[in-house]
Short mmCIF file of C-alpha atoms and ligand atoms in Angstrom, two decimals:
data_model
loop_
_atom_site.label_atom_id
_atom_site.label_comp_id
_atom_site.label_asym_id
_atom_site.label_seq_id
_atom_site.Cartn_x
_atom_site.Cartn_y
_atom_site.Cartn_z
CA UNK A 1 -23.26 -81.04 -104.88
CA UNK A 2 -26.99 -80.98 -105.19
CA UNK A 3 -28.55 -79.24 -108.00
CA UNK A 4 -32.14 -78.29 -108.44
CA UNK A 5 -32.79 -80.42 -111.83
CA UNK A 6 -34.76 -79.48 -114.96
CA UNK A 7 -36.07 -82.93 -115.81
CA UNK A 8 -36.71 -82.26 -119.09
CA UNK A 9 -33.33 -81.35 -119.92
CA UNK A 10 -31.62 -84.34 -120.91
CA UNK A 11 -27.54 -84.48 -122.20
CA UNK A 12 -26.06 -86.30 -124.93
CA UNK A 13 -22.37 -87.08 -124.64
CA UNK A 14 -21.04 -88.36 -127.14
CA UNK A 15 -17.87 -88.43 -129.91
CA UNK A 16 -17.58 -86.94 -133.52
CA UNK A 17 -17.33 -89.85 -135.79
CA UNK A 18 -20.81 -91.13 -137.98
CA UNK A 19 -20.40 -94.06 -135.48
CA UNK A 20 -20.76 -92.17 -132.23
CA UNK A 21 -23.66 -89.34 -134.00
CA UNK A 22 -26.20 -91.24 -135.27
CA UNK A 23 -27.11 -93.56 -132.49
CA UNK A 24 -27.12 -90.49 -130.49
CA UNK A 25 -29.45 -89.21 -132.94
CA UNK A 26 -31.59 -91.42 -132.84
CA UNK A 27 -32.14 -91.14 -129.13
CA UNK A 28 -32.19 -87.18 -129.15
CA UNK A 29 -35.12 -87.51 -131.98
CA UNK A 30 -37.22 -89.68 -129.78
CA UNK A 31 -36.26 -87.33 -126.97
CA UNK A 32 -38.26 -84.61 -129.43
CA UNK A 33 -40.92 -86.37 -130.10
CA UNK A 34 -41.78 -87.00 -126.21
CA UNK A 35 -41.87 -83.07 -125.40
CA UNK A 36 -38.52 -83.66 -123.94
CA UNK A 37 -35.34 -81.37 -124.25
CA UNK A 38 -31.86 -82.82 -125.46
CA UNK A 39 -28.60 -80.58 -125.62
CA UNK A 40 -26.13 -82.22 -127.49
CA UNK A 41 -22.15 -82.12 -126.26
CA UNK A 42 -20.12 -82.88 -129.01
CA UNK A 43 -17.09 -82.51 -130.57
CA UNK A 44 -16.53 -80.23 -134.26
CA UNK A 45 -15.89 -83.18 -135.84
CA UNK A 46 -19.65 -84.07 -135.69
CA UNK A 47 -20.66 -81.02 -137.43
CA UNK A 48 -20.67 -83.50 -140.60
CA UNK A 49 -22.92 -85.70 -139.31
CA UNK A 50 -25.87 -83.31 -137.84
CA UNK A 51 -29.02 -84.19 -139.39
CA UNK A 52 -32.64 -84.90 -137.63
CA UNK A 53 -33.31 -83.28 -134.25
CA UNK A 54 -29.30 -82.40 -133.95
CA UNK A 55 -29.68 -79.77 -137.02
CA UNK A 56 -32.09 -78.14 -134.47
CA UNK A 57 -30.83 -79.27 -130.89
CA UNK A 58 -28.96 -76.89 -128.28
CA UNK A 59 -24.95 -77.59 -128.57
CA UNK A 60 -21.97 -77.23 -127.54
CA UNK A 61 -18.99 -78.09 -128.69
CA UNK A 62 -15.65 -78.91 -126.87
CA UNK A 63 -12.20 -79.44 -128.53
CA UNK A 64 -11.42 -83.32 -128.09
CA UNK A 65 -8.84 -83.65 -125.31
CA UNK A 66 -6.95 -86.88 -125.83
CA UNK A 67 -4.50 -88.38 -123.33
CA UNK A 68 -2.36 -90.87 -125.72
CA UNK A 69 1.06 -89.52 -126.84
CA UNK A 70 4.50 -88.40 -125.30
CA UNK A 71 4.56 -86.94 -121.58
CA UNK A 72 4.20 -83.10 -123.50
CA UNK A 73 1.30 -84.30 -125.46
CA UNK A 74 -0.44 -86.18 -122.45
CA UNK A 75 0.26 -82.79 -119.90
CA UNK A 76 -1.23 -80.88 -123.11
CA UNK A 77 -4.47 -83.10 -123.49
CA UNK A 78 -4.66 -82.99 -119.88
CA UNK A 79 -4.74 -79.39 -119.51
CA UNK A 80 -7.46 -79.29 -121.95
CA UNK A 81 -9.47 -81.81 -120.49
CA UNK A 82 -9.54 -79.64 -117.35
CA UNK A 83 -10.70 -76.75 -118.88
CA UNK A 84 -13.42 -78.56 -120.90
CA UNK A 85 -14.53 -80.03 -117.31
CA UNK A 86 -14.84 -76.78 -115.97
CA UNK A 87 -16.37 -75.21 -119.33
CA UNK A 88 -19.67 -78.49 -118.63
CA UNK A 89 -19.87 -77.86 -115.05
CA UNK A 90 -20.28 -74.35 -116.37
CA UNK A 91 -23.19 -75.85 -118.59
CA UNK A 92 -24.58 -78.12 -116.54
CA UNK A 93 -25.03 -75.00 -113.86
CA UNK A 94 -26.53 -73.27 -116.41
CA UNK A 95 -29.44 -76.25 -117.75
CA UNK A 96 -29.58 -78.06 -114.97
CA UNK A 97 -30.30 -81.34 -116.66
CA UNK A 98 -32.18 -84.27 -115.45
CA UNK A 99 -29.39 -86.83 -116.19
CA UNK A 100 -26.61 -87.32 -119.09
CA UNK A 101 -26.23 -90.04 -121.55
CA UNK A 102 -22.93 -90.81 -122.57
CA UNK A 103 -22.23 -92.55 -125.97
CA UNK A 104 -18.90 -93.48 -125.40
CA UNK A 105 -15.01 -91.55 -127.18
CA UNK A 106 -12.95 -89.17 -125.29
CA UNK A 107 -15.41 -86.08 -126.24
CA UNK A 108 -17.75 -87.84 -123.98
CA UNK A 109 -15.40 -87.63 -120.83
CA UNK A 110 -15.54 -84.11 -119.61
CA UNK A 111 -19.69 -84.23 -119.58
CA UNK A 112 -19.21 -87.40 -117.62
CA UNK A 113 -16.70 -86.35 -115.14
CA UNK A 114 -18.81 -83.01 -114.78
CA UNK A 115 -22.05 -85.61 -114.28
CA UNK A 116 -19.97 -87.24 -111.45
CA UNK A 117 -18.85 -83.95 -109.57
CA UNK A 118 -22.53 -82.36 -109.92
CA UNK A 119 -24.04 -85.86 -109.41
CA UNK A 120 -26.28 -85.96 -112.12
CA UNK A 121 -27.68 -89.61 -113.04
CA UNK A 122 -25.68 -90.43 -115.64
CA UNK A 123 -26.60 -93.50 -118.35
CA UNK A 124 -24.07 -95.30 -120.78
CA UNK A 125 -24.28 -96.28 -123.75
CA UNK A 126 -22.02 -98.99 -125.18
CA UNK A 127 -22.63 -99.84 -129.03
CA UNK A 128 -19.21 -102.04 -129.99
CA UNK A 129 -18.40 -105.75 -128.98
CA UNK A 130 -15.79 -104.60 -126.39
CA UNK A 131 -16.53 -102.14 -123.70
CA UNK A 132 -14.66 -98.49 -124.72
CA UNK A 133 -12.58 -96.97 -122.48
CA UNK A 134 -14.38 -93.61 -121.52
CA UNK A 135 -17.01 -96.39 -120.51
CA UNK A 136 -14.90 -98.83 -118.98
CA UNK A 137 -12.99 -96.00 -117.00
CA UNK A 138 -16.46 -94.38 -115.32
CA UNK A 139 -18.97 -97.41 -115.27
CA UNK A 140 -18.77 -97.60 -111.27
CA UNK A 141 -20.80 -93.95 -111.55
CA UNK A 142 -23.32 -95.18 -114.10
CA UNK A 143 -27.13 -96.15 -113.44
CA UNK A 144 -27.29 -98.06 -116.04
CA UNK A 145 -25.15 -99.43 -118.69
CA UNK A 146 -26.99 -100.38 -122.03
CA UNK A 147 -25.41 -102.40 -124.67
CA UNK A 148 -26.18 -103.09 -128.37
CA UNK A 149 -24.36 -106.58 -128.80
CA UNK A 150 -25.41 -109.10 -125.55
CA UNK A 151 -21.79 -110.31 -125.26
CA UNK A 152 -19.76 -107.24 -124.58
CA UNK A 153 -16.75 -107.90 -123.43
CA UNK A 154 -14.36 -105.99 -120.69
CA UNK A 155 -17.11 -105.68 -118.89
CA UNK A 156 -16.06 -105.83 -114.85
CA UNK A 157 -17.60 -109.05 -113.08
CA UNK A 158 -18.90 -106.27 -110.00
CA UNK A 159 -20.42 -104.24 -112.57
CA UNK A 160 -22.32 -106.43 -114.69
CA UNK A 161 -25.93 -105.46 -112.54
CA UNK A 162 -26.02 -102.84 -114.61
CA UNK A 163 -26.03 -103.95 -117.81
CA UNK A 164 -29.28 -103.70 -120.17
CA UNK A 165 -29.37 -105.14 -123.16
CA UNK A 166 -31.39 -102.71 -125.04
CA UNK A 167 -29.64 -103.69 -129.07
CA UNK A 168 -29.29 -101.26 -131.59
CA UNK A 169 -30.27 -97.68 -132.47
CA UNK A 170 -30.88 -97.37 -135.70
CA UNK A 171 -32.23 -93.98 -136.67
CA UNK A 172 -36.13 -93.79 -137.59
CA UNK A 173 -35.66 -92.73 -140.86
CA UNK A 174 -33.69 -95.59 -141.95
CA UNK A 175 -35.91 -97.77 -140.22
CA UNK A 176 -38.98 -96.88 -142.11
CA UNK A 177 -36.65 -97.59 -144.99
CA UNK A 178 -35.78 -100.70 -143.85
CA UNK A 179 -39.20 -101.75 -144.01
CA UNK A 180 -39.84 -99.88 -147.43
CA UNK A 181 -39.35 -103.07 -150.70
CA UNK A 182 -36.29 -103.69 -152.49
CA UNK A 183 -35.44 -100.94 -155.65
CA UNK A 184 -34.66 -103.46 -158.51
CA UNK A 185 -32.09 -103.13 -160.63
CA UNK A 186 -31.04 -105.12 -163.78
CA UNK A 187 -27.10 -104.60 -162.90
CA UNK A 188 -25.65 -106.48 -159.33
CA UNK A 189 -25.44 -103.78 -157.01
CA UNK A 190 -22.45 -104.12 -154.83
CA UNK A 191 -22.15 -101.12 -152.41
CA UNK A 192 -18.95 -100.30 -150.71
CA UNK A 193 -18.32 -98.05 -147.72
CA UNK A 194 -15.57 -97.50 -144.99
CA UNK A 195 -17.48 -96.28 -142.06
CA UNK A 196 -17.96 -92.62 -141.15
CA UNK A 197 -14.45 -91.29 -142.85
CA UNK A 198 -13.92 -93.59 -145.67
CA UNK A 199 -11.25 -96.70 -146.39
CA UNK A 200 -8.23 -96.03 -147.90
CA UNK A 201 -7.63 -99.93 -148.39
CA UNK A 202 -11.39 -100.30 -150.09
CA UNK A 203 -9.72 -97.70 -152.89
CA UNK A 204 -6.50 -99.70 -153.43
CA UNK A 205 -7.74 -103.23 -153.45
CA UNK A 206 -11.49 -103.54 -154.75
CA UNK A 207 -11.47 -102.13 -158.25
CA UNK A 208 -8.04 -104.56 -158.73
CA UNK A 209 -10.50 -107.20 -157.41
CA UNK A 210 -13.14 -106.10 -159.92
CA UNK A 211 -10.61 -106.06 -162.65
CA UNK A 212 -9.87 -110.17 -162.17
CA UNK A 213 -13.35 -110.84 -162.51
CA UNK A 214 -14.59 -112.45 -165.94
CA UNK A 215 -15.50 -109.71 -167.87
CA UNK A 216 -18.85 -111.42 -167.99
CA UNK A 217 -19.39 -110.67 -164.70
CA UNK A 218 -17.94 -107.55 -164.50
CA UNK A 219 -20.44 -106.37 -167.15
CA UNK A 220 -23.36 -107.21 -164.60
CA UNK A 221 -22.25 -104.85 -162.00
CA UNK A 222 -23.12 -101.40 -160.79
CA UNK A 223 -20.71 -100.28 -158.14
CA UNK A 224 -21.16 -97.62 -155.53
CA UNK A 225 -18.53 -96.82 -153.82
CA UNK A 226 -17.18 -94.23 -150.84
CA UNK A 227 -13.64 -92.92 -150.87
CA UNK A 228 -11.84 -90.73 -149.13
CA UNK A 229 -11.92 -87.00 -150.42
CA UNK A 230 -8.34 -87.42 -152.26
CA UNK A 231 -8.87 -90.84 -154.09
CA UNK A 232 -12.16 -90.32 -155.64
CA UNK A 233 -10.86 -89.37 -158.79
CA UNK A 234 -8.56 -92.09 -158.85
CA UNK A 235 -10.91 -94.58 -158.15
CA UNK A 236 -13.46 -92.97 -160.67
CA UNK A 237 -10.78 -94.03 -163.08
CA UNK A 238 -9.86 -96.94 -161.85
CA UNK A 239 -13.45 -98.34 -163.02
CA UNK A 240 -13.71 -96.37 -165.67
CA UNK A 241 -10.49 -97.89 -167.08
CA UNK A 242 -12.20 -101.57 -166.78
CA UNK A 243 -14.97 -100.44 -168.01
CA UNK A 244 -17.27 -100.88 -164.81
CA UNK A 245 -20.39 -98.87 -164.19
CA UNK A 246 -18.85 -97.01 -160.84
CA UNK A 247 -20.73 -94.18 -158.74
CA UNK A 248 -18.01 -92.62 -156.17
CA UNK A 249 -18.48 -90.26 -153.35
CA UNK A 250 -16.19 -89.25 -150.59
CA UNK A 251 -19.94 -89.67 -148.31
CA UNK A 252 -23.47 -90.75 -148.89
CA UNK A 253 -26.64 -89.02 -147.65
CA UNK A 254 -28.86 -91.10 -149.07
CA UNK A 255 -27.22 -94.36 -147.42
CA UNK A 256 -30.81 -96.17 -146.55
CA UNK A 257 -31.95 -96.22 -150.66
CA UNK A 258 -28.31 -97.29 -151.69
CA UNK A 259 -29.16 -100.25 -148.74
CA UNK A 260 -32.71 -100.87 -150.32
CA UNK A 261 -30.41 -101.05 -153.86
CA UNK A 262 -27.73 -103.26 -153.18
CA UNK A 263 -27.41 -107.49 -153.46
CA UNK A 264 -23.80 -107.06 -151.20
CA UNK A 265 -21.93 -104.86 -149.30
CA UNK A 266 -18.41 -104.70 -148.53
CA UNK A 267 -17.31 -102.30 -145.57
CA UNK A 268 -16.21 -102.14 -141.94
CA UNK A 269 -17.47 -102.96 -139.29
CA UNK A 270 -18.26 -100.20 -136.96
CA UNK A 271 -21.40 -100.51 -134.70
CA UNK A 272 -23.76 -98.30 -136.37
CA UNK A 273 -22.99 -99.98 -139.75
CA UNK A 274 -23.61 -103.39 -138.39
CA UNK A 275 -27.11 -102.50 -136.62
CA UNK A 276 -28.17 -101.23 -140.17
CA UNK A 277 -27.08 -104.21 -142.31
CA UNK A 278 -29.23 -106.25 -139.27
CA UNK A 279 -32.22 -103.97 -140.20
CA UNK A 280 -31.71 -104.09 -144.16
CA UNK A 281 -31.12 -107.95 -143.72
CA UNK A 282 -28.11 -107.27 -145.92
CA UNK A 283 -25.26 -109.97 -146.98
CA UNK A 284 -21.72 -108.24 -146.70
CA UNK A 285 -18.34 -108.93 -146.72
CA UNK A 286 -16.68 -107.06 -143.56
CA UNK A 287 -12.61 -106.10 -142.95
CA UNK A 288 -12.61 -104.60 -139.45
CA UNK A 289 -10.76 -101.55 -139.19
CA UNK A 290 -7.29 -102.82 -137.83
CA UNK A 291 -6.47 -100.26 -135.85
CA UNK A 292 -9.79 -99.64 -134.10
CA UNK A 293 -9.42 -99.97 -129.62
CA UNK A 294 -9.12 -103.11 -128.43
CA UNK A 295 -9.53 -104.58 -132.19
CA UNK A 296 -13.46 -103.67 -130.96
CA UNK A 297 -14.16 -104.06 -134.98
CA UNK A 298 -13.00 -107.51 -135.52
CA UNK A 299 -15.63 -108.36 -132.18
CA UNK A 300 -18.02 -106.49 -133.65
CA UNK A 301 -17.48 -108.62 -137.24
CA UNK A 302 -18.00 -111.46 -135.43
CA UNK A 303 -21.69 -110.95 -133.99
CA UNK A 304 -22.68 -111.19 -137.55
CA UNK A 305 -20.10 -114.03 -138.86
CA UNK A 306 -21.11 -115.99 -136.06
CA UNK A 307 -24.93 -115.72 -137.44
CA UNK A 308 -23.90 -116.48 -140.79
CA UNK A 309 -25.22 -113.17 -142.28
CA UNK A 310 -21.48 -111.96 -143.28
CA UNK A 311 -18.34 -112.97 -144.34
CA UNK A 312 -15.11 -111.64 -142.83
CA UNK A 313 -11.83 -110.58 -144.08
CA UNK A 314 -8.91 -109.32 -141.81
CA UNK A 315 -7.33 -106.54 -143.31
CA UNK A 316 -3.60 -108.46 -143.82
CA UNK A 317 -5.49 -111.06 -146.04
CA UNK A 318 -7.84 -108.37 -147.78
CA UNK A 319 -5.80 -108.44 -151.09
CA UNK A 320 -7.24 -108.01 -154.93
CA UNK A 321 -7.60 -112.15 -155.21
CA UNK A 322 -8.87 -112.84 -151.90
CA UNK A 323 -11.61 -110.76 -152.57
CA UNK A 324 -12.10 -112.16 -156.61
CA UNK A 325 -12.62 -114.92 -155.66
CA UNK A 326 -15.62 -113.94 -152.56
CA UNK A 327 -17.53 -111.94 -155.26
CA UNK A 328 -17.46 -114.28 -158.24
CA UNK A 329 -18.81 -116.90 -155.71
CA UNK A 330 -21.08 -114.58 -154.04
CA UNK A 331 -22.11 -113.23 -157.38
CA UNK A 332 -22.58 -116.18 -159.56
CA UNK A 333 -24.60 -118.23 -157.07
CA UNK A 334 -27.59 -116.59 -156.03
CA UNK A 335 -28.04 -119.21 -153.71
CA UNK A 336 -25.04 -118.72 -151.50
CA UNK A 337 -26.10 -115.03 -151.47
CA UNK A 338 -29.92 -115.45 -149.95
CA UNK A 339 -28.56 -118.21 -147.69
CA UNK A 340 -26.33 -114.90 -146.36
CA UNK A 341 -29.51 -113.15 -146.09
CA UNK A 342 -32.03 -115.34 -145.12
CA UNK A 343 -30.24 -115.84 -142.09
CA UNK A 344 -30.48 -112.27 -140.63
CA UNK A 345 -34.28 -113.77 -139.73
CA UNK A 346 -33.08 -115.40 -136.46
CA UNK A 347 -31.47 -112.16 -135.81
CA UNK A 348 -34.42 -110.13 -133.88
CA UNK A 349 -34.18 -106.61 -134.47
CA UNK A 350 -34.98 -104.76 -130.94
CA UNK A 351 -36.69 -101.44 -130.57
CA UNK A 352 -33.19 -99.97 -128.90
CA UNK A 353 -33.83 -96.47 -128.94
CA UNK A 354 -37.15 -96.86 -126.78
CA UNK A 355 -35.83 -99.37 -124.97
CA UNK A 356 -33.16 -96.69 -123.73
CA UNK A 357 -35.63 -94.09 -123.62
CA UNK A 358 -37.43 -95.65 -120.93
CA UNK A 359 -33.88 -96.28 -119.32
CA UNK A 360 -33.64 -92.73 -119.31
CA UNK A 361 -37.00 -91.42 -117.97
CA UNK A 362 -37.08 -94.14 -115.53
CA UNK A 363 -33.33 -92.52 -113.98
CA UNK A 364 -32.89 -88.55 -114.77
CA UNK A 365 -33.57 -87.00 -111.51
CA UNK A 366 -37.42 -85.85 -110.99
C1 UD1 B 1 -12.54 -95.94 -137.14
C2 UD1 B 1 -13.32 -96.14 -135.90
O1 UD1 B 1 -12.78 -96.28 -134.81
N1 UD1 B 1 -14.65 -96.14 -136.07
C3 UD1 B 1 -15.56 -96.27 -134.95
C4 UD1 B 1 -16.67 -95.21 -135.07
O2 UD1 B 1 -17.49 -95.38 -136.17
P1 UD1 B 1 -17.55 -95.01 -137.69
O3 UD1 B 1 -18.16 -93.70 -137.84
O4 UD1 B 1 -16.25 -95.23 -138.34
O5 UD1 B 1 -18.47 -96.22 -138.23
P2 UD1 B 1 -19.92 -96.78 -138.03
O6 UD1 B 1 -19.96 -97.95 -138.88
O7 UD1 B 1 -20.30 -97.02 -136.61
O8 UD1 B 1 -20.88 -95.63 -138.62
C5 UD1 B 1 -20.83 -95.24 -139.94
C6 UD1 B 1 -22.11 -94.53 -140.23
O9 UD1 B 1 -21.91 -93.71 -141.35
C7 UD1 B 1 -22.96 -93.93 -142.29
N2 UD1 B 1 -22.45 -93.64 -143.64
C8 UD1 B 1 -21.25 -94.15 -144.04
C9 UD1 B 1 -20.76 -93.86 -145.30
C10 UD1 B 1 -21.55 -93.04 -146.16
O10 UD1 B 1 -21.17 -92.75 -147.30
N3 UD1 B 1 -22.74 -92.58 -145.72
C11 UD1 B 1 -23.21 -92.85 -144.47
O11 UD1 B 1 -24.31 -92.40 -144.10
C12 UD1 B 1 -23.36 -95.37 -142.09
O12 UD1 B 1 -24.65 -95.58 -142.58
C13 UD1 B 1 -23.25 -95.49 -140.56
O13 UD1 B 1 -24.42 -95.00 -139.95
O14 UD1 B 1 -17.56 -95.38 -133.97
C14 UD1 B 1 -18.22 -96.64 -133.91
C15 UD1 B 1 -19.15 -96.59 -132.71
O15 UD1 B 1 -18.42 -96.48 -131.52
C16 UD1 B 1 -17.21 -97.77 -133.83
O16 UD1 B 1 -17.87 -99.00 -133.90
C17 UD1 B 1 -16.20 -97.65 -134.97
O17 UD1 B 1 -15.22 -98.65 -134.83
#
């Protein structure tokens, strides 16, 4: 079907977690800022994670339709995934936009199958080590197919043409932090977050790690820490019981000045959280997410292992003395740590979200 297009009108596809948002953001700001028109397709989950241009953005939101699960539960998601089809042809008929940008997750699949039927250019965005499935499952329809990480795997031999490496998209105003000096502080600043939704593990194990640490050391250190909404109070107490200065949140806004505060950071390793430790030039200690598709975490681990910037830890062997021992080395010898960081400088830092821009302009139907 042919569709008279408004050019201007551009659609961002993309899944609810921190991960999937905020390079999405990032694009839809710079959308803004060129007099262009982004409508954001999204699931509720997001509604957490709307700042910049997607407080003010058109959206609309779709229940997540998901296909795993027992035959009832797979006729069930299918079901729904029809009607959310029919619910962005619906939208699509109405905007008529000039192409759709899909940022991978299963929220992202009815705006692309809708892109297919209506053929509207669609681009892809892929920001993990391993290609995701929504991806994987509709490259063949995709113009383009830009990547963060150069070595994506999964990636079908016939379809590689289409691959731009583009790197990451960081949102601007962490960049300009990124750029922004150091804020010094007399205490070791070790910052610990679990991605979007928190890690349960980073509650159990890491004040017990703190807690074999000489109390010497421990003295030195200013934690701040994410947990999930129900452990905060225990892990408030956990410090407070080994008397270690401890800040704990269930989420962060302010994560670019707790990256221009902290020496190390221990977290996962999801795609948006590596790009920014790339930008802050930030030595961390990473434990993939175990359970994450294809292991895509682990992969995405590796990009900075295998630069030296990071050390990893695989959640079986992330245990209280494993990670003692990391952070009294890490913390004792300064040298260890800026050998960490000094090696993020043969890691270039690309300009990703014009980079895609461009993508964009140069494929949305005129
Ligand atoms: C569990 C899971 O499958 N997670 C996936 C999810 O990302 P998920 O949202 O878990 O993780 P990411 O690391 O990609 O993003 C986390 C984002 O949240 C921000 N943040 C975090 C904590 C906080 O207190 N404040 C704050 O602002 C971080 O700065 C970062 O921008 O999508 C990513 C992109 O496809 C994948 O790589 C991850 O594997």
């Amino acid at each position: 079907m042919l569709l008279k297009m408004n050019n201007n009108t551009i659609i961002i596809a993309t899944g609810g977690t921190g991960g999937h948002i905020f390079p999405a953001q990032a694009l839809s700001d710079k959308l803004v800022k060129e007099n262009f028109n982004p409508v954001l397709i999204c699931d509720n989950r997001a509604n957490k994670f709307l700042y910049g241009s997607f407080q003010s953005v058109k959206k609309f939101q779709i229940s997540s339709s998901n296909l795993s699960g027992g035959i009832i539960s797979k006729l069930q998601g299918l079901s729904l995934l029809l009607i959310n089809i029919l619910k962005v042809i619906f939208i699509y008929l109405k905007i008529k936009p000039g192409c759709v940008v899909g940022f991978g997750g299963y929220p992202a699949l009815p705006s692309i199958v809708a892109a297919i039927i209506l053929n509207i250019p669609i681009i892809m965005y892929e920001p993990n080590a391993v290609l995701g499935r929504v991806n994987k499952w509709f490259l063949r329809y995709a113009k383009v197919l830009a990547l963060f990480m150069p070595n994506t795997t999964k990636i079908a031999e016939k379809h590689k043409k289409k691959v731009e490496v583009v790197g990451d998209l960081v949102r601007d105003e962490l960049l300009k932090q990124a750029e922004q000096e150091r804020i010094k502080n007399k205490k070791f600043t070790l910052l610990i977050f679990g991605g979007s939704q928190g890690a349960q593990v980073f509650s159990e194990v890491i004040p017990e790690a703190v807690k074999l640490l000489p109390p010497l050391l421990r003295k030195k250190l200013l934690i701040i820490q994410q947990a999930r909404p129900n452990l905060v109070e225990q892990t408030i107490e956990a410090y407070k019981k080994i008397e270690v200065e401890a800040v704990i949140k269930p989420f962060f806004e302010n994560i670019g000045e707790l990256y221009l505060k902290a020496d190390l950071v221990i977290c996962r390793s999801g795609a948006s959280t590596i790009s920014e430790l790339i930008n802050f030039k930030l030595p961390a200690i990473l434990v993939p997410f175990p359970h994450a598709t294809d292991n895509h975490q682990y992969y995405n681990a590796l990009y900075l292992v295998e630069n030296a910037t990071a050390r990893l830890i695989t959640q079986d062997k992330f245990k209280s003395i494993v990670l003692a021992e990391q952070l009294e080395e890490l913390i004792e010898s300064s040298i260890k740590l800026k050998k960490l960081k000094t090696a993020y400088d043969k890691m270039k830092t690309t300009n990703g979200t014009q980079k895609l821009f461009s993508i964009v302009r140069k494929h949305m139907k005129k």
